[in-house]
């Protein structure tokens, strides 16, 4: 009986800790851009994309100096461009 009660208490504490970490782990991106491609010698152009749900996304277009293909790099949700 003691073992079951201890295990239940430990599981409840663990779940409460996970809920606490969940709220602290949310990502809140900054709207400040610290470095641009220009600062490392790359000319770039700001481009904007409008999604189907009306959200406007911003990106940088860096033209290649050769005839190589264009690469679209998507940085994901864990940082600012």
CSV table of N, CA, C and O in Angstrom, one decimal:
chain,number,residue,atom,x,y,z
A,1,UNK,N,0.8,-1.2,0.0
A,1,UNK,CA,0.0,0.0,0.0
A,1,UNK,C,0.9,1.3,0.0
A,1,UNK,O,0.6,2.2,-0.7
A,2,UNK,N,1.9,1.3,0.8
A,2,UNK,CA,2.8,2.4,0.9
A,2,UNK,C,3.5,2.6,-0.5
A,2,UNK,O,3.7,3.8,-0.9
A,3,UNK,N,3.9,1.5,-1.1
A,3,UNK,CA,4.6,1.6,-2.4
A,3,UNK,C,3.7,2.2,-3.4
A,3,UNK,O,4.1,3.1,-4.2
A,4,UNK,N,2.4,1.8,-3.5
A,4,UNK,CA,1.4,2.4,-4.4
A,4,UNK,C,1.2,3.8,-4.2
A,4,UNK,O,1.1,4.6,-5.1
A,5,UNK,N,1.0,4.2,-2.9
A,5,UNK,CA,0.8,5.6,-2.6
A,5,UNK,C,2.0,6.5,-3.0
A,5,UNK,O,1.9,7.6,-3.5
A,6,UNK,N,3.2,6.0,-2.7
A,6,UNK,CA,4.5,6.7,-3.1
A,6,UNK,C,4.6,6.9,-4.6
A,6,UNK,O,4.9,7.9,-5.1
A,7,UNK,N,4.2,5.8,-5.3
A,7,UNK,CA,4.3,5.9,-6.8
A,7,UNK,C,3.3,6.9,-7.3
A,7,UNK,O,3.6,7.7,-8.2
A,8,UNK,N,2.1,6.8,-6.8
A,8,UNK,CA,1.0,7.8,-7.2
A,8,UNK,C,1.5,9.2,-7.0
A,8,UNK,O,1.3,10.1,-7.8
A,9,UNK,N,2.0,9.5,-5.8
A,9,UNK,CA,2.5,10.8,-5.4
A,9,UNK,C,3.6,11.3,-6.3
A,9,UNK,O,3.6,12.4,-6.8
A,10,UNK,N,4.5,10.4,-6.7
A,10,UNK,CA,5.6,10.7,-7.6
A,10,UNK,C,5.1,11.0,-9.0
A,10,UNK,O,5.6,12.0,-9.6
A,11,UNK,N,4.2,10.3,-9.4
A,11,UNK,CA,3.6,10.5,-10.8
A,11,UNK,C,2.9,11.8,-10.8
A,11,UNK,O,3.0,12.6,-11.8
A,12,UNK,N,2.2,12.2,-9.8
A,12,UNK,CA,1.4,13.4,-9.7
A,12,UNK,C,2.5,14.6,-9.7
A,12,UNK,O,2.3,15.6,-10.4
A,13,UNK,N,3.5,14.5,-8.9
A,13,UNK,CA,4.5,15.5,-8.9
A,13,UNK,C,5.2,15.7,-10.2
A,13,UNK,O,5.4,16.8,-10.7
A,14,UNK,N,5.5,14.6,-10.9
A,14,UNK,CA,6.1,14.6,-12.2
A,14,UNK,C,5.2,15.3,-13.2
A,14,UNK,O,5.7,16.1,-14.0
A,15,UNK,N,3.9,15.0,-13.2
A,15,UNK,CA,3.0,15.6,-14.1
A,15,UNK,C,2.8,17.1,-13.9
A,15,UNK,O,2.8,17.9,-14.8
A,16,UNK,N,2.8,17.5,-12.6
A,16,UNK,CA,2.8,18.9,-12.3
A,16,UNK,C,4.1,19.6,-12.8
A,16,UNK,O,4.0,20.8,-13.3
A,17,UNK,N,5.2,19.0,-12.6
A,17,UNK,CA,6.5,19.6,-13.1
A,17,UNK,C,6.5,19.7,-14.6
A,17,UNK,O,6.9,20.7,-15.2
A,18,UNK,N,5.9,18.7,-15.3
A,18,UNK,CA,5.9,18.8,-16.8
A,18,UNK,C,5.0,19.9,-17.2
A,18,UNK,O,5.3,20.7,-18.1
A,19,UNK,N,3.9,20.1,-16.5
A,19,UNK,CA,3.0,21.2,-16.9
A,19,UNK,C,3.6,22.6,-16.6
A,19,UNK,O,3.5,23.5,-17.4
A,20,UNK,N,4.4,22.7,-15.6
A,20,UNK,CA,5.2,23.9,-15.3
A,20,UNK,C,6.2,24.1,-16.4
A,20,UNK,O,6.3,25.3,-16.9
A,21,UNK,N,6.9,23.1,-16.8
A,21,UNK,CA,7.9,23.3,-17.8
A,21,UNK,C,7.3,23.6,-19.2
A,21,UNK,O,7.9,24.4,-20.0
A,22,UNK,N,6.1,23.1,-19.4
A,22,UNK,CA,5.4,23.4,-20.7
A,22,UNK,C,5.2,24.9,-20.8
A,22,UNK,O,5.4,25.4,-21.9
A,23,UNK,N,4.7,25.5,-19.8
A,23,UNK,CA,4.5,27.0,-19.9
A,23,UNK,C,5.8,27.8,-20.0
A,23,UNK,O,5.8,28.8,-20.6
A,24,UNK,N,6.9,27.3,-19.5
A,24,UNK,CA,8.1,28.0,-19.5
A,24,UNK,C,8.9,27.7,-20.9
A,24,UNK,O,9.8,28.4,-21.2
A,25,UNK,N,8.5,26.7,-21.6
A,25,UNK,CA,9.2,26.3,-22.8
A,25,UNK,C,8.6,26.9,-24.1
A,25,UNK,O,9.1,26.7,-25.1
A,26,UNK,N,7.5,27.7,-24.0
A,26,UNK,CA,7.0,28.3,-25.1
A,26,UNK,C,7.9,29.3,-25.7
A,26,UNK,O,8.6,30.0,-25.0
A,27,UNK,N,8.0,29.4,-27.0
A,27,UNK,CA,8.9,30.3,-27.7
A,27,UNK,C,8.2,31.6,-28.0
A,27,UNK,O,7.2,31.7,-28.6
A,28,UNK,N,8.8,32.7,-27.6
A,28,UNK,CA,8.4,34.0,-27.8
A,28,UNK,C,9.4,34.7,-28.7
A,28,UNK,O,10.4,35.2,-28.1
A,29,UNK,N,9.3,34.8,-30.0
A,29,UNK,CA,10.3,35.3,-30.8
A,29,UNK,C,10.5,36.8,-30.6
A,29,UNK,O,9.5,37.5,-30.3
A,30,UNK,N,11.7,37.3,-30.9
A,30,UNK,CA,11.9,38.7,-30.9
A,30,UNK,C,11.6,39.3,-32.3
A,30,UNK,O,11.8,38.7,-33.3
A,31,UNK,N,11.2,40.6,-32.3
A,31,UNK,CA,11.0,41.2,-33.6
A,31,UNK,C,12.2,42.0,-34.0
A,31,UNK,O,12.1,42.7,-35.0
A,32,UNK,N,13.3,41.9,-33.3
A,32,UNK,CA,14.5,42.6,-33.6
A,32,UNK,C,15.4,41.7,-34.5
A,32,UNK,O,15.6,40.6,-34.2
A,33,UNK,N,15.9,42.3,-35.6
A,33,UNK,CA,16.9,41.6,-36.4
A,33,UNK,C,18.3,42.1,-36.1
A,33,UNK,O,18.6,43.3,-36.2
A,34,UNK,N,19.1,41.2,-35.5
A,34,UNK,CA,20.4,41.6,-35.1
A,34,UNK,C,21.5,41.7,-36.2
A,34,UNK,O,22.3,42.5,-36.2
A,35,UNK,N,21.4,40.7,-37.1
A,35,UNK,CA,22.4,40.7,-38.2
A,35,UNK,C,21.6,40.4,-39.5
A,35,UNK,O,20.7,39.6,-39.6
A,36,UNK,N,22.1,41.1,-40.6
A,36,UNK,CA,21.5,40.9,-41.9
A,36,UNK,C,22.6,40.3,-42.8
A,36,UNK,O,23.8,40.4,-42.5
A,37,UNK,N,22.2,39.8,-44.0
A,37,UNK,CA,23.3,39.3,-44.9
A,37,UNK,C,24.2,40.4,-45.4
A,37,UNK,O,25.4,40.1,-45.7
A,38,UNK,N,23.7,41.6,-45.4
A,38,UNK,CA,24.6,42.8,-45.8
A,38,UNK,C,25.8,42.9,-45.0
A,38,UNK,O,26.9,43.2,-45.4
A,39,UNK,N,25.7,42.6,-43.7
A,39,UNK,CA,26.8,42.7,-42.8
A,39,UNK,C,27.9,41.7,-43.0
A,39,UNK,O,29.0,41.8,-42.4
A,40,UNK,N,27.6,40.6,-43.7
A,40,UNK,CA,28.6,39.7,-44.1
A,40,UNK,C,29.0,39.7,-45.6
A,40,UNK,O,29.5,38.8,-46.1
A,41,UNK,N,28.6,40.8,-46.2
A,41,UNK,CA,29.0,41.0,-47.6
A,41,UNK,C,28.0,40.4,-48.7
A,41,UNK,O,28.4,40.3,-49.8
A,42,UNK,N,26.8,40.1,-48.3
A,42,UNK,CA,25.8,39.6,-49.2
A,42,UNK,C,24.7,40.6,-49.5
A,42,UNK,O,24.0,40.9,-48.6
A,43,UNK,N,24.6,41.0,-50.8
A,43,UNK,CA,23.4,41.9,-51.1
A,43,UNK,C,22.2,41.0,-51.0
A,43,UNK,O,22.1,39.9,-51.4
A,44,UNK,N,21.1,41.6,-50.4
A,44,UNK,CA,19.9,40.8,-50.3
A,44,UNK,C,18.7,41.8,-50.5
A,44,UNK,O,18.8,43.0,-50.5
A,45,UNK,N,17.5,41.1,-50.7
A,45,UNK,CA,16.3,41.8,-50.9
A,45,UNK,C,15.2,41.3,-49.9
A,45,UNK,O,15.1,40.0,-49.8
A,46,UNK,N,14.5,42.1,-49.2
A,46,UNK,CA,13.4,41.7,-48.4
A,46,UNK,C,12.3,41.2,-49.2
A,46,UNK,O,11.9,41.9,-50.2
A,47,UNK,N,11.7,40.1,-49.0
A,47,UNK,CA,10.6,39.6,-49.7
A,47,UNK,C,9.5,39.2,-48.7
A,47,UNK,O,9.8,38.9,-47.6
A,48,UNK,N,8.2,39.3,-49.1
A,48,UNK,CA,7.1,39.1,-48.3
A,48,UNK,C,6.2,38.1,-48.9
A,48,UNK,O,6.0,38.2,-50.2
A,49,UNK,N,5.6,37.2,-48.2
A,49,UNK,CA,4.7,36.2,-48.6
A,49,UNK,C,3.4,36.3,-47.8
A,49,UNK,O,3.4,36.4,-46.6
A,50,UNK,N,2.3,36.3,-48.5
A,50,UNK,CA,1.0,36.3,-47.8
A,50,UNK,C,0.4,34.9,-47.9
A,50,UNK,O,0.3,34.3,-48.9
A,51,UNK,N,0.1,34.3,-46.7
A,51,UNK,CA,-0.5,33.0,-46.6
A,51,UNK,C,-2.0,33.0,-46.9
A,51,UNK,O,-2.6,34.1,-47.0
A,52,UNK,N,-2.6,31.8,-47.1
A,52,UNK,CA,-4.0,31.8,-47.3
A,52,UNK,C,-4.9,32.3,-46.2
A,52,UNK,O,-5.9,32.8,-46.4
A,53,UNK,N,-4.3,32.2,-45.0
A,53,UNK,CA,-5.1,32.7,-43.8
A,53,UNK,C,-4.8,34.2,-43.5
A,53,UNK,O,-5.2,34.7,-42.5
A,54,UNK,N,-4.0,34.9,-44.4
A,54,UNK,CA,-3.8,36.3,-44.2
A,54,UNK,C,-2.5,36.7,-43.5
A,54,UNK,O,-2.3,37.9,-43.3
A,55,UNK,N,-1.8,35.7,-43.1
A,55,UNK,CA,-0.5,36.0,-42.3
A,55,UNK,C,0.6,36.4,-43.3
A,55,UNK,O,0.7,35.9,-44.4
A,56,UNK,N,1.3,37.4,-43.0
A,56,UNK,CA,2.4,37.9,-43.9
A,56,UNK,C,3.7,37.4,-43.3
A,56,UNK,O,4.1,37.7,-42.2
A,57,UNK,N,4.5,36.7,-44.1
A,57,UNK,CA,5.8,36.1,-43.8
A,57,UNK,C,6.8,36.9,-44.5
A,57,UNK,O,6.7,37.4,-45.6
A,58,UNK,N,8.0,37.1,-43.8
A,58,UNK,CA,9.1,37.9,-44.3
A,58,UNK,C,10.3,37.0,-44.5
A,58,UNK,O,10.5,36.1,-43.7
A,59,UNK,N,11.0,37.2,-45.6
A,59,UNK,CA,12.2,36.4,-45.9
A,59,UNK,C,13.2,37.3,-46.6
A,59,UNK,O,13.0,38.5,-46.9
A,60,UNK,N,14.4,36.7,-46.8
A,60,UNK,CA,15.5,37.4,-47.6
A,60,UNK,C,15.8,36.7,-48.8
A,60,UNK,O,15.9,35.5,-48.8
A,61,UNK,N,15.9,37.4,-49.9
A,61,UNK,CA,16.3,36.8,-51.2
A,61,UNK,C,17.7,37.2,-51.5
A,61,UNK,O,18.0,38.4,-51.6
A,62,UNK,N,18.6,36.2,-51.6
A,62,UNK,CA,20.0,36.5,-51.8
A,62,UNK,C,20.3,35.9,-53.2
A,62,UNK,O,20.3,34.6,-53.3
A,63,UNK,N,20.5,36.7,-54.2
A,63,UNK,CA,20.7,36.2,-55.6
A,63,UNK,C,22.1,35.6,-55.7
A,63,UNK,O,23.1,36.2,-55.2
A,64,UNK,N,22.2,34.5,-56.3
A,64,UNK,CA,23.5,33.8,-56.6
A,64,UNK,C,24.2,34.5,-57.7
A,64,UNK,O,23.6,35.0,-58.6
A,65,UNK,N,25.5,34.5,-57.6
A,65,UNK,CA,26.3,35.2,-58.7
A,65,UNK,C,26.5,34.2,-59.9
A,65,UNK,O,26.9,34.6,-60.9
A,66,UNK,N,26.1,33.0,-59.7
A,66,UNK,CA,26.2,32.0,-60.8
A,66,UNK,C,24.9,31.6,-61.3
A,66,UNK,O,23.9,32.1,-60.8
A,67,UNK,N,24.8,30.6,-62.2
A,67,UNK,CA,23.5,30.1,-62.7
A,67,UNK,C,23.0,28.9,-61.8
A,67,UNK,O,22.3,28.1,-62.3
A,68,UNK,N,23.4,28.9,-60.6
A,68,UNK,CA,23.0,27.8,-59.7
A,68,UNK,C,21.5,28.0,-59.4
A,68,UNK,O,20.9,29.1,-59.4
A,69,UNK,N,20.8,26.9,-58.9
A,69,UNK,CA,19.4,27.0,-58.6
A,69,UNK,C,19.2,27.9,-57.3
A,69,UNK,O,20.1,28.1,-56.5
A,70,UNK,N,18.0,28.4,-57.2
A,70,UNK,CA,17.6,29.1,-56.0
A,70,UNK,C,17.2,28.2,-54.9
A,70,UNK,O,16.5,27.3,-55.1
A,71,UNK,N,17.7,28.5,-53.7
A,71,UNK,CA,17.4,27.7,-52.6
A,71,UNK,C,16.5,28.5,-51.6
A,71,UNK,O,16.7,29.7,-51.3
A,72,UNK,N,15.4,27.9,-51.2
A,72,UNK,CA,14.5,28.5,-50.2
A,72,UNK,C,14.8,27.9,-48.9
A,72,UNK,O,14.6,26.7,-48.7
A,73,UNK,N,15.3,28.7,-48.0
A,73,UNK,CA,15.6,28.2,-46.6
A,73,UNK,C,14.5,28.7,-45.7
A,73,UNK,O,14.3,29.9,-45.6
A,74,UNK,N,13.9,27.8,-45.0
A,74,UNK,CA,12.9,28.1,-44.0
A,74,UNK,C,13.4,27.9,-42.6
A,74,UNK,O,13.8,26.7,-42.3
A,75,UNK,N,13.5,28.9,-41.8
A,75,UNK,CA,14.2,28.8,-40.5
A,75,UNK,C,13.4,28.1,-39.4
A,75,UNK,O,13.9,27.8,-38.4
A,76,UNK,N,12.2,27.8,-39.7
A,76,UNK,CA,11.3,27.1,-38.7
A,76,UNK,C,10.7,28.1,-37.6
A,76,UNK,O,10.7,29.3,-37.8
A,77,UNK,N,10.3,27.5,-36.5
A,77,UNK,CA,9.6,28.3,-35.5
A,77,UNK,C,10.4,28.6,-34.3
A,77,UNK,O,9.9,29.1,-33.3
A,78,UNK,N,11.7,28.3,-34.3
A,78,UNK,CA,12.5,28.4,-33.1
A,78,UNK,C,13.5,29.6,-33.2
A,78,UNK,O,14.5,29.6,-32.6
A,79,UNK,N,13.2,30.6,-34.0
A,79,UNK,CA,14.1,31.7,-34.0
A,79,UNK,C,13.6,32.8,-35.0
A,79,UNK,O,12.7,32.6,-35.8
A,80,UNK,N,14.3,33.9,-34.9
A,80,UNK,CA,14.0,35.0,-35.8
A,80,UNK,C,14.9,34.8,-37.0
A,80,UNK,O,16.0,34.3,-37.0
A,81,UNK,N,14.5,35.4,-38.2
A,81,UNK,CA,15.3,35.3,-39.4
A,81,UNK,C,16.6,35.9,-39.1
A,81,UNK,O,17.6,35.5,-39.6
